[in-house]
Coordinates of C-alpha atoms in Angstrom, one line a residue:
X109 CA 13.4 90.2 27.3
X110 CA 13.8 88.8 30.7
X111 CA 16.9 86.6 29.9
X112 CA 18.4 89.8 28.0
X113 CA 18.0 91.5 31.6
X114 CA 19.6 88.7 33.4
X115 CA 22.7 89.0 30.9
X116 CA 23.0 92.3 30.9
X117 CA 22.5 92.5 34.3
X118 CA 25.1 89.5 35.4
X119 CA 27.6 91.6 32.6
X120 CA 27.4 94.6 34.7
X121 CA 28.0 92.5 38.2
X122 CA 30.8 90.8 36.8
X123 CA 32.2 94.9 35.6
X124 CA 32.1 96.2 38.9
X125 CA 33.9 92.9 40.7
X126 CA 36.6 93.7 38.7
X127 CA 36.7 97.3 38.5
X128 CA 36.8 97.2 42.1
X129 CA 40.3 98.7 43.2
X130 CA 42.7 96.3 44.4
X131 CA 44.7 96.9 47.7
X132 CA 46.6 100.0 47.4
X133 CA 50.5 99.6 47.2
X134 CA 51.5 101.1 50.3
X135 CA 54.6 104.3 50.8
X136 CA 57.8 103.1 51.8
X137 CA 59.3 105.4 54.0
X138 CA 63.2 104.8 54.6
X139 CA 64.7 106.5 57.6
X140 CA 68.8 105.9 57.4
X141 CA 70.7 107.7 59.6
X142 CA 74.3 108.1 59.1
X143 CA 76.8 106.8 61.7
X144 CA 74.4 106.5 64.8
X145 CA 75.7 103.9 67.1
X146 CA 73.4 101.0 68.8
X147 CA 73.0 103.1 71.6
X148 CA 71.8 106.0 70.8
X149 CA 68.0 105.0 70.4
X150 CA 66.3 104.8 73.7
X151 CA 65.5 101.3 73.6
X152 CA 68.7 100.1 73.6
X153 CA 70.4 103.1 75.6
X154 CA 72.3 101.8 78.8
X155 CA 72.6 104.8 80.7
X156 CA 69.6 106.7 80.0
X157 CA 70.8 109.8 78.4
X158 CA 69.4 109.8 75.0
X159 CA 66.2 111.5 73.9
X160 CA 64.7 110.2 71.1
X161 CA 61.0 110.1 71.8
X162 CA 59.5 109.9 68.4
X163 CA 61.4 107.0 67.4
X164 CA 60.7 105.2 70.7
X165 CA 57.3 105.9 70.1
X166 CA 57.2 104.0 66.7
X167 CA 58.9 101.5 67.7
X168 CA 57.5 100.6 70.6
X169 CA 54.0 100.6 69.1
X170 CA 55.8 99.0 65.9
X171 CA 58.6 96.7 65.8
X172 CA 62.4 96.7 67.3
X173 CA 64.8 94.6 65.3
X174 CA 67.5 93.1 67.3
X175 CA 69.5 91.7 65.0
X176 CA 69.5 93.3 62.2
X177 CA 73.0 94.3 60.4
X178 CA 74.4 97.1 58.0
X179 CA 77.6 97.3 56.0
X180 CA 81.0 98.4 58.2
X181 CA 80.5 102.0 56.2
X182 CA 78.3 104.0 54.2
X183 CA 78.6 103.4 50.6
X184 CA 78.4 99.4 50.9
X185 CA 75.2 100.2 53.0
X186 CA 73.9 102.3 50.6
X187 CA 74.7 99.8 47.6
X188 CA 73.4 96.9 49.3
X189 CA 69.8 98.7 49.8
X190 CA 69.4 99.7 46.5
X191 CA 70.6 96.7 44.2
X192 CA 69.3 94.1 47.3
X193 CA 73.0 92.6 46.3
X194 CA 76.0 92.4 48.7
X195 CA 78.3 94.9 47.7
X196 CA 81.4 93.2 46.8
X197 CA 79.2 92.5 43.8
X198 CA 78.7 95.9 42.6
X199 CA 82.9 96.8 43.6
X200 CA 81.6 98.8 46.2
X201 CA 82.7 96.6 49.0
X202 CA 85.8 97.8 50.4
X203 CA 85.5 101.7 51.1
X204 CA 83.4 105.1 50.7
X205 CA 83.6 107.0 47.2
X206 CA 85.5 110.1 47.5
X207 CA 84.4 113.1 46.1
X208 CA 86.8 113.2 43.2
X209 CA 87.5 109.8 43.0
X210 CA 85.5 108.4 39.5
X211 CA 83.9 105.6 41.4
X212 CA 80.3 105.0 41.2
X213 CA 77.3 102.7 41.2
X214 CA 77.1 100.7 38.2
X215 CA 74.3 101.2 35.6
X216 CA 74.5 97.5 34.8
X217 CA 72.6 97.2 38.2
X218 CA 68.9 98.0 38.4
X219 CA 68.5 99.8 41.4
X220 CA 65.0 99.7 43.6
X221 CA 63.5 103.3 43.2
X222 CA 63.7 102.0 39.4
X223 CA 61.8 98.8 39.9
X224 CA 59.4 100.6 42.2
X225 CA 58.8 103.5 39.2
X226 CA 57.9 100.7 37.5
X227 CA 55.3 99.5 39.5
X228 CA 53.9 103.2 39.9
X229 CA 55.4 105.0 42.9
X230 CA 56.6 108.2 42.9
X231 CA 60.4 108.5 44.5
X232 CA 62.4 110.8 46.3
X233 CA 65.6 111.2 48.0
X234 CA 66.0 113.6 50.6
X235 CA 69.6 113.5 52.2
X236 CA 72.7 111.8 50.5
X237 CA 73.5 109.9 47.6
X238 CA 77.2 108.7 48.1
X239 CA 77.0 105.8 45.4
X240 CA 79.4 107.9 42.7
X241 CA 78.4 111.4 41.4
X242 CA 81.2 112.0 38.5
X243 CA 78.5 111.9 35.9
X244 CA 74.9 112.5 35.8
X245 CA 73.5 109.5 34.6
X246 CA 74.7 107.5 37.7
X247 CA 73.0 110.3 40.1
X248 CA 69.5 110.0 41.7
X249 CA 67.8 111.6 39.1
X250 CA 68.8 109.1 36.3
X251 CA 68.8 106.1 39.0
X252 CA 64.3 106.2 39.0
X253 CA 64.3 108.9 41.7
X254 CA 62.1 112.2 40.7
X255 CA 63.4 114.2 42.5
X256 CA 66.7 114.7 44.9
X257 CA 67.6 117.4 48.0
X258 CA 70.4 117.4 49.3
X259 CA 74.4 116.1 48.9
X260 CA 76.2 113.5 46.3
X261 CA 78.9 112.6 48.4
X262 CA 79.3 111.5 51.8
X263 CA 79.1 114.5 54.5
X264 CA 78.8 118.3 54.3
X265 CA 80.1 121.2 56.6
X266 CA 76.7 121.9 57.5
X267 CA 76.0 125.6 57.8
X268 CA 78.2 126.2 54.3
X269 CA 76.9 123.0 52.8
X270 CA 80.5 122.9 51.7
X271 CA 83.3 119.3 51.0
X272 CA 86.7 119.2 51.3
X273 CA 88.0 119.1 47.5
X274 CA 90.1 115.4 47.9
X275 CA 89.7 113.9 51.6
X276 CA 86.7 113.8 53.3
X277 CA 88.4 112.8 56.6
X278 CA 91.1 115.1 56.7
X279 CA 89.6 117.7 59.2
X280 CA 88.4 115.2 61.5
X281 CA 92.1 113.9 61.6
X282 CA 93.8 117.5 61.7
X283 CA 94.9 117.7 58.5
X284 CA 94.6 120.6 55.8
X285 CA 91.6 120.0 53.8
X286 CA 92.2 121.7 50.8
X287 CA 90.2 123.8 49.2
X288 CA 86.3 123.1 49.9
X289 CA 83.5 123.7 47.3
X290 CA 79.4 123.2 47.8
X291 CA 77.7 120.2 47.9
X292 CA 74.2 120.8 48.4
X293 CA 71.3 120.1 45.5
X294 CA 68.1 120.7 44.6
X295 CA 67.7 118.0 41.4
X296 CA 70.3 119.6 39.4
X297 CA 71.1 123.0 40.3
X298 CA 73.2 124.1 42.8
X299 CA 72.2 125.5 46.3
X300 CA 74.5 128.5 47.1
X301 CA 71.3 130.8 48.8
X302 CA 70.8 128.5 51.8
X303 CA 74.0 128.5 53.5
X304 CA 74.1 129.7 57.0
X305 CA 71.0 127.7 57.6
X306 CA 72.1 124.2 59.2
X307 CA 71.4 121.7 56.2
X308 CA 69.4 119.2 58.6
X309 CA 67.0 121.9 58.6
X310 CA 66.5 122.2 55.4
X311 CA 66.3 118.2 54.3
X312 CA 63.6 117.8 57.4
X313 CA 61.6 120.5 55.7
X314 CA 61.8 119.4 52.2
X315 CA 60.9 116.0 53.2
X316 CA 57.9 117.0 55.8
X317 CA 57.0 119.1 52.3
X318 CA 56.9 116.8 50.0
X319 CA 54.6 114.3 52.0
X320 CA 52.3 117.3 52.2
X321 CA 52.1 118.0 48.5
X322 CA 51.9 114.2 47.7
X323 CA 48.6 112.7 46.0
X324 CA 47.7 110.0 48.9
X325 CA 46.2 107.8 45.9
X326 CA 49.7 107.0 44.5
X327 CA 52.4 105.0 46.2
X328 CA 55.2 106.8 47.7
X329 CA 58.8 105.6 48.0
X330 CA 61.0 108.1 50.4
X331 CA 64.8 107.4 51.3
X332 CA 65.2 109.7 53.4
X333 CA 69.3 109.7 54.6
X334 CA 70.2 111.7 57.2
X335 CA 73.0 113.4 57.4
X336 CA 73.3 113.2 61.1
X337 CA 75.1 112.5 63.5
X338 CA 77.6 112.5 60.7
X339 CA 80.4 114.3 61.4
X340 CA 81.6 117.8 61.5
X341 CA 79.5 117.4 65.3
X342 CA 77.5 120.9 64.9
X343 CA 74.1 121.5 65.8
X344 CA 71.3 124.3 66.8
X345 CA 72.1 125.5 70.3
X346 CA 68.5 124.0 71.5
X347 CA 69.2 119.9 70.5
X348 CA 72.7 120.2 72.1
X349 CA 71.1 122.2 75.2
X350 CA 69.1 119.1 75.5
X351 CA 72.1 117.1 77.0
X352 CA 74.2 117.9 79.6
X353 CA 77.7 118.8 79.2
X354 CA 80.5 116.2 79.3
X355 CA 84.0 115.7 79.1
X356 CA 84.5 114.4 75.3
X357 CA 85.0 117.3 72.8
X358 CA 81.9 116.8 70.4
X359 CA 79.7 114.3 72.6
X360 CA 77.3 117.2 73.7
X361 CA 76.9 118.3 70.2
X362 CA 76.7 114.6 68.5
X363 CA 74.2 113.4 71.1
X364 CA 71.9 116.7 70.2
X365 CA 72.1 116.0 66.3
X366 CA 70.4 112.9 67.6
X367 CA 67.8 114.6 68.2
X368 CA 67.2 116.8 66.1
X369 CA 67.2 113.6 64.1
X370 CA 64.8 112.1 65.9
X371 CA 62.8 115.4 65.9
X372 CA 62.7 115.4 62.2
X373 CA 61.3 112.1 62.7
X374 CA 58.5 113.0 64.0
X375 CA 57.3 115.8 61.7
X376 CA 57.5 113.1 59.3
X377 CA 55.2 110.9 61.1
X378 CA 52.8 114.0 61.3
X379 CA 53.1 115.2 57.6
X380 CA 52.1 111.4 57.1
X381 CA 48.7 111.7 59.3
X382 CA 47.8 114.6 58.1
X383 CA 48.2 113.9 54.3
X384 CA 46.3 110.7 55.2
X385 CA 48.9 108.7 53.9
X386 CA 50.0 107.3 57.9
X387 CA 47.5 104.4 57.7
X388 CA 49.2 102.8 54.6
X389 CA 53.0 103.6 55.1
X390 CA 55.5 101.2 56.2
X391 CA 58.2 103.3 57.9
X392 CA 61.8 101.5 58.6
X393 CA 64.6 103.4 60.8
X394 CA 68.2 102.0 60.5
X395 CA 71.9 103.3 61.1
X396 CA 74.1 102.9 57.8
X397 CA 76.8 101.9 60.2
X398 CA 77.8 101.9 64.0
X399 CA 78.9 105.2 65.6
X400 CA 82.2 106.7 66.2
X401 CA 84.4 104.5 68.5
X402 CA 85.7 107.3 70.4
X403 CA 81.9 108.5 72.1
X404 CA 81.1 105.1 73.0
X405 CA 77.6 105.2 71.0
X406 CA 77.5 101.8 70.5
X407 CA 78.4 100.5 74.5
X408 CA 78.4 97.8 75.1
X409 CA 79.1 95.9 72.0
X410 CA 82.4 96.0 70.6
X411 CA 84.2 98.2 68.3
X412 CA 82.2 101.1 66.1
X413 CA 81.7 102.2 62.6
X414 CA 84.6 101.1 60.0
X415 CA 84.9 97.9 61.5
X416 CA 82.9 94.4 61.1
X417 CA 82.7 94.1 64.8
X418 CA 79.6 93.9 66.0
X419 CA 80.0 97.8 67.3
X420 CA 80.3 98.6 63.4
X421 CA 77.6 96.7 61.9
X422 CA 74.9 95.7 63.8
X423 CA 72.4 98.6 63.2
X424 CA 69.6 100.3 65.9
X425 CA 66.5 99.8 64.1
X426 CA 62.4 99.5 63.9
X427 CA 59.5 99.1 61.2
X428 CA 56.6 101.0 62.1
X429 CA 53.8 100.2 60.0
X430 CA 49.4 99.8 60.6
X431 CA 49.8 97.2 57.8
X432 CA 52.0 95.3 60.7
X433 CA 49.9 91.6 61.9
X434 CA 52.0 91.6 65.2
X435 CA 53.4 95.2 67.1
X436 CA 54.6 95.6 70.4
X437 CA 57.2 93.1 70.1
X438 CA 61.6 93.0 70.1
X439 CA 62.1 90.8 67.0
X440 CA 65.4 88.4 66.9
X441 CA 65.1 87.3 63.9
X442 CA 68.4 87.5 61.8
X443 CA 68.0 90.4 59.0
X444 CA 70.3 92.1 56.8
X445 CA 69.9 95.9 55.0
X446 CA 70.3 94.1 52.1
X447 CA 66.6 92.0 52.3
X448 CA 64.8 95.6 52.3
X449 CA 65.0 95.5 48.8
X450 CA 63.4 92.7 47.9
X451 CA 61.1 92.9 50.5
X452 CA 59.8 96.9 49.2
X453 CA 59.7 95.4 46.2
X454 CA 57.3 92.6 46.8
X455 CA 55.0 95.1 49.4
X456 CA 55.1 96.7 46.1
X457 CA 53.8 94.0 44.0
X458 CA 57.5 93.5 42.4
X459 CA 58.0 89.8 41.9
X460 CA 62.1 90.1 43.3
X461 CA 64.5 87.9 41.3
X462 CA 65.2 85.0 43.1
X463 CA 69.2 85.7 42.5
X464 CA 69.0 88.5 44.8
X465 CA 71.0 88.5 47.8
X466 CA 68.5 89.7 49.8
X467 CA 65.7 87.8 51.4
X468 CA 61.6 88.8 51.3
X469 CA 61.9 88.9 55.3
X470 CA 58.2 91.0 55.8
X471 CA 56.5 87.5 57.0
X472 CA 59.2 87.6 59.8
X473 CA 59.1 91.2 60.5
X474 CA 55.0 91.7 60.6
X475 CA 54.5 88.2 62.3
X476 CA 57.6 87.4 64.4
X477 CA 58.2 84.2 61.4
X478 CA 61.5 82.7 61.5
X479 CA 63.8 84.6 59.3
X480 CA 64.1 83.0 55.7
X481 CA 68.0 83.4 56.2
X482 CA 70.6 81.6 58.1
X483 CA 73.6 83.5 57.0
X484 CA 75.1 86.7 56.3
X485 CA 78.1 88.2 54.8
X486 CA 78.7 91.2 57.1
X487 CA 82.0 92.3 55.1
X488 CA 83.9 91.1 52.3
X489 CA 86.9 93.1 50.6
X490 CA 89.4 91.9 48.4
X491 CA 91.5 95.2 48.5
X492 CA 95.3 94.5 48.9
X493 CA 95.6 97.3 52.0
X494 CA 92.4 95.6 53.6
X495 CA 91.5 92.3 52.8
X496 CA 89.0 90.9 55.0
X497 CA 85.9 88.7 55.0
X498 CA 83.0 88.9 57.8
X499 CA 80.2 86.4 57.9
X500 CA 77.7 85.3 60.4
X501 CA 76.2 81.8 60.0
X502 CA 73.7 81.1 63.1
X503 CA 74.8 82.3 66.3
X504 CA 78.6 82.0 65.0
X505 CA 80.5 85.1 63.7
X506 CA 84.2 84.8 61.8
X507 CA 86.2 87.3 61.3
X508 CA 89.3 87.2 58.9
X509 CA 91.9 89.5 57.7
X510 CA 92.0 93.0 57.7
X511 CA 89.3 94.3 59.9
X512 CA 89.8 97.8 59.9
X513 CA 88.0 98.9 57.1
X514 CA 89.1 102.5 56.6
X515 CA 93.0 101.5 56.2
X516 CA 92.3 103.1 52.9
X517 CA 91.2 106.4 54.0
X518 CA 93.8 107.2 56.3
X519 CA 96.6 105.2 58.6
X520 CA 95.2 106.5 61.4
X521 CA 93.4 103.1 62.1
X522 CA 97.0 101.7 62.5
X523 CA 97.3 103.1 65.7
X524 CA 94.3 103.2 66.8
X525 CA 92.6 100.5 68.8
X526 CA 89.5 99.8 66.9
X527 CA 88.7 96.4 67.9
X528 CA 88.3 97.4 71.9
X529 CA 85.0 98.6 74.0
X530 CA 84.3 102.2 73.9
X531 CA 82.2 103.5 77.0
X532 CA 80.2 107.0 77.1
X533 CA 81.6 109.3 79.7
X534 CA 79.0 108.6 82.5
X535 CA 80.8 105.0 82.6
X536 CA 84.0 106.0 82.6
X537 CA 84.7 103.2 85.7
X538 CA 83.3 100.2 83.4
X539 CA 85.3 97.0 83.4
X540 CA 86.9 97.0 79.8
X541 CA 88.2 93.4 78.8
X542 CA 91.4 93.5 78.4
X543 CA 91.2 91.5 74.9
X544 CA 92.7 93.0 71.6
X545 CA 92.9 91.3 68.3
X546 CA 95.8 91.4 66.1
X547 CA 95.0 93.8 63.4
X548 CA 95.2 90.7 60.7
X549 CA 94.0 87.3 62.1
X550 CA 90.9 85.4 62.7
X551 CA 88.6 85.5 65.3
X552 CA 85.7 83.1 66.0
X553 CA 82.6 84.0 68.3
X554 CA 79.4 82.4 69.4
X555 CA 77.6 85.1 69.9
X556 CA 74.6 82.9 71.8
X557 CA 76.6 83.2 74.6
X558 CA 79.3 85.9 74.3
X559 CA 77.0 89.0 72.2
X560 CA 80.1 91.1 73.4
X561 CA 83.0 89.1 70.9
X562 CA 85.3 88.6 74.2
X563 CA 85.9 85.2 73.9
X564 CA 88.0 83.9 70.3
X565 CA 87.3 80.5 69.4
X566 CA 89.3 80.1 66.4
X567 CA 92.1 77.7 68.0
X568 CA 89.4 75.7 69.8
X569 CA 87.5 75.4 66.8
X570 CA 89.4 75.1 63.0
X571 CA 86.5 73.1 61.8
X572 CA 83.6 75.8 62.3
X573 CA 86.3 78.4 61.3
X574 CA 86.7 75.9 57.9
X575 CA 83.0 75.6 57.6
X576 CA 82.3 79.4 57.8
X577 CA 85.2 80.1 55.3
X578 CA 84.0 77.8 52.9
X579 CA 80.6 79.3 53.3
X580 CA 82.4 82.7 52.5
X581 CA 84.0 80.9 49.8
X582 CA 81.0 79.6 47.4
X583 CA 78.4 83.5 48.5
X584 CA 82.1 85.4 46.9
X585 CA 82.4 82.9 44.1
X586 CA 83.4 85.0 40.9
X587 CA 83.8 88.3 42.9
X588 CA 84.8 91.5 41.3
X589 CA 88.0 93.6 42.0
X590 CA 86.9 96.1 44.0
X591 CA 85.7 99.4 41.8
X592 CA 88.1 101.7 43.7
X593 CA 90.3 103.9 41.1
X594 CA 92.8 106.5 42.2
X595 CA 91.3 110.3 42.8
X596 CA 91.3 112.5 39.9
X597 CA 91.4 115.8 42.3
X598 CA 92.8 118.0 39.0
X599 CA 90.0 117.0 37.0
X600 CA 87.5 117.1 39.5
X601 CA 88.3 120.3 41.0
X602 CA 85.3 122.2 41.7
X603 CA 86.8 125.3 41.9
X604 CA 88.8 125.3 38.9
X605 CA 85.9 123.9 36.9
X606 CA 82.8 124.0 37.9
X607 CA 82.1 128.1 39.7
X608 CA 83.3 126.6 43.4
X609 CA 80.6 123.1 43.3
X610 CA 81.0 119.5 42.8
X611 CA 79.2 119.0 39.9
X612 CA 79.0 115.8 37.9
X613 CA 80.3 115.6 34.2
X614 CA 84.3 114.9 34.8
X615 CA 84.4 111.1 34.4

């Protein structure tokens, strides 16, 4: 009787060891803002102007990554993130999908939220898709997300929610638009009977509501994309009363979407404490891009957004996190947008596939480790009208070709000196080097020693430039044509089709 106690007794013990509940996945929240320059986070503000308190806060109590890099433009960001593969792989390498251009994010690619549904998170995307939205079943909701707020494509008017119907640049360059039809979604249905309320308002809320709602026992994944400071500039007269006025049409208003951003930043960070969800969330604040070149947001480094410059790509950013061994700290460590995929997935208990791009870099992030890369492609396009490739490999940086990325957007570029430095207003006087690269070429930089790109090495050193092509050469191996097809602006036409909204279903 005694040794049928001590059996039962031992088979009870041995239950509740492994009944015990293992250590809880943690959220993932993703804070991308769209076309916010390196300066416009206080930490690495020159001037002093900016007011972004909540994000300083996290990452001054969390982590600031130094070097950490984004695509030249959106889409590629976005593609890289969710496939944790460069994205010249996917075609989505050389520019942003248009709204009625049938371009899109492959199915063939399994993207993260899907992994992470998998692994039994619950995922939403509050902001913008802009990785294709001619169909449904390559839109958030068929791409492991349950639910999506906000745009498919890449910007919105933001009080009408509205999209030009063929060329999202074409008012910010002066031209005629076209017709414009809504962009705004809640899942699948169309948002008509919030317009008039700025749409930054709205995603802030939905996001600060669905944290509230959320069941703290199960893992959250939240993308959040801004929208701001994404052009048209347009914001609540109290975030662009926060700044005083200056002599750049738009600055005053771009500098308060800031702001607000940050703002909605930290009613996130609330909604997270008070669902207590804070102490087991990993939050990560990037720019998809650099800023505009013409507001200086990104002074002092050189050029801005649409180029590989490191004005274009190199992205303000911070992980905030309790789950972090090491806080407090600037990290220098070389990381890529395209590592936060495999490295979600593993916080996630994903085992990543070793043919990933992308590099498990939360050792280096949470203890200050050396980064498990050495080398990045920062830009690669095989389109005839921009051919270029970018890669970093140390503390060298090539550049080759094209490096104006948005040739295929609009001409504009051809005129305009992208490659230069850009100061805000309140530096008007600054010494500008007078250095310009030709607009196809190569240009070498050590950027140990020259972080500004003033100095090209290329004639002084054909073997490094031969070394960092040939790295170029075997990471490209077997690339795609770029997935960039002509616009389909009949077929697509909102207005003519689908009661005045872009609506999937026309490719």
């Amino acid at each position: 009787m005694k040794m049928k106690f001590v059996i039962v007794f031992a088979v009870l013990l041995l239950a509740a060891v492994f009944a015990r509940p293992g250590k809880k996945k943690p959220h993932i929240i993703f804070l991308l803002a769209d076309n916010s320059g390196w300066s416009d986070v206080e930490w690495n503000d020159p001037i002093g102007v900016m007011k972004t308190p909540n994000l300083k806060k996290l990452a001054s109590t969390g982590v600031i990554l130094n070097q950490t890099y984004a695509q030249p433009i959106c889409t590629p960001t976005r593609a890289a993130l969710m496939t944790g593969y460069y994205p010249f792989r996917s075609g989505l390498g050389h520019a942003m999908i248009m709204p009625s251009q049938p371009s899109y994010l492959s199915r063939e690619f399994k993207v993260l939220p899907e992994h992470l549904k998998e692994l039994g998170y619950t995922n939403h995307l509050v902001g913008k898709w802009h990785l294709g939205a001619c169909r449904w079943d390559v839109t958030p909701l068929w791409r492991g997300f349950d639910s999506h707020y906000g745009p498919h494509h890449g910007y919105i008017e933001y009080y009408t929610q509205s999209i030009s119907v063929e060329d999202q640049e074409s008012e910010l360059l002066g031209q005629d638009p076209g017709a414009t039809a809504l962009d705004f979604h809640d899942n699948t249905g169309a948002m008509f009977h919030h317009q008039g309320t700025h749409a930054s308002e709205l995603t802030g809320k939905r996001a600060v509501d669905i944290i509230s709602r959320h069941n703290s026992d199960t893992p959250m994944f939240l993308w959040m994309t801004f929208l701001l400071p994404h052009f048209p500039f347009m914001v609540p007269d109290r975030y662009r009363d926060l700044y005083s006025p200056v002599p750049v049409d738009g600055l005053q208003e771009y500098r308060g979407m800031v702001s607000m951003l940050d703002e909605t930043v930290g009613n996130i960070t609330n909604a997270l404490i008070a669902n207590d969800m804070y102490e087991n969330s990993v939050i990560v604040y990037l720019s998809d891009n650099g800023g505009p070149w013409f507001f200086g947001t990104q002074w002092p480094l050189r050029g801005g957004m649409a180029t590989p410059f490191e004005g274009g790509v190199r992205s303000p950013g911070m992980v905030h996190s309790p789950l972090l061994e090491k806080t407090g700290y600037v990290n220098n460590e070389l990381i890529h947008v395209v590592d936060f995929f495999p490295t979600f997935l593993s916080l996630a208990g994903g085992t990543p596939d070793p043919k990933l791009d992308g590099k498990n870099v939360w050792n280096t992030i949470s203890t200050g480790a050396p980064s498990p890369r050495t080398d990045m492609l920062l830009h690669f396009d095989t389109h005839p009208v921009s051919p270029c490739t970018a890669i970093r490999y140390g503390d060298y940086k090539l550049i080759h070709g094209r490096y104006d990325v948005m040739r295929n957007v609009t001409d504009i570029v051809d005129q305009t000196p992208t490659d230069t430095w850009f100061p805000p207003p309140e530096l008007s006087d600054a010494d500008i080097p007078d250095v310009h690269a030709p607009k196809d070429g190569t240009q070498l930089f050590d950027l140990s020693v020259d972080p500004l790109e003033i100095n090209n090495l290329a004639d002084e050193m054909p073997d490094k430039v031969a070394e960092l092509l040939a790295l170029a050469d075997v990471i490209t191996a077997g690339a795609p044509d770029p997935f960039y097809p002509d616009l389909m602006p009949d077929i697509a036409d909102p207005n003519a089709w689908y009661n005045g909204t872009w609506t999937p279903g026309w490719c």
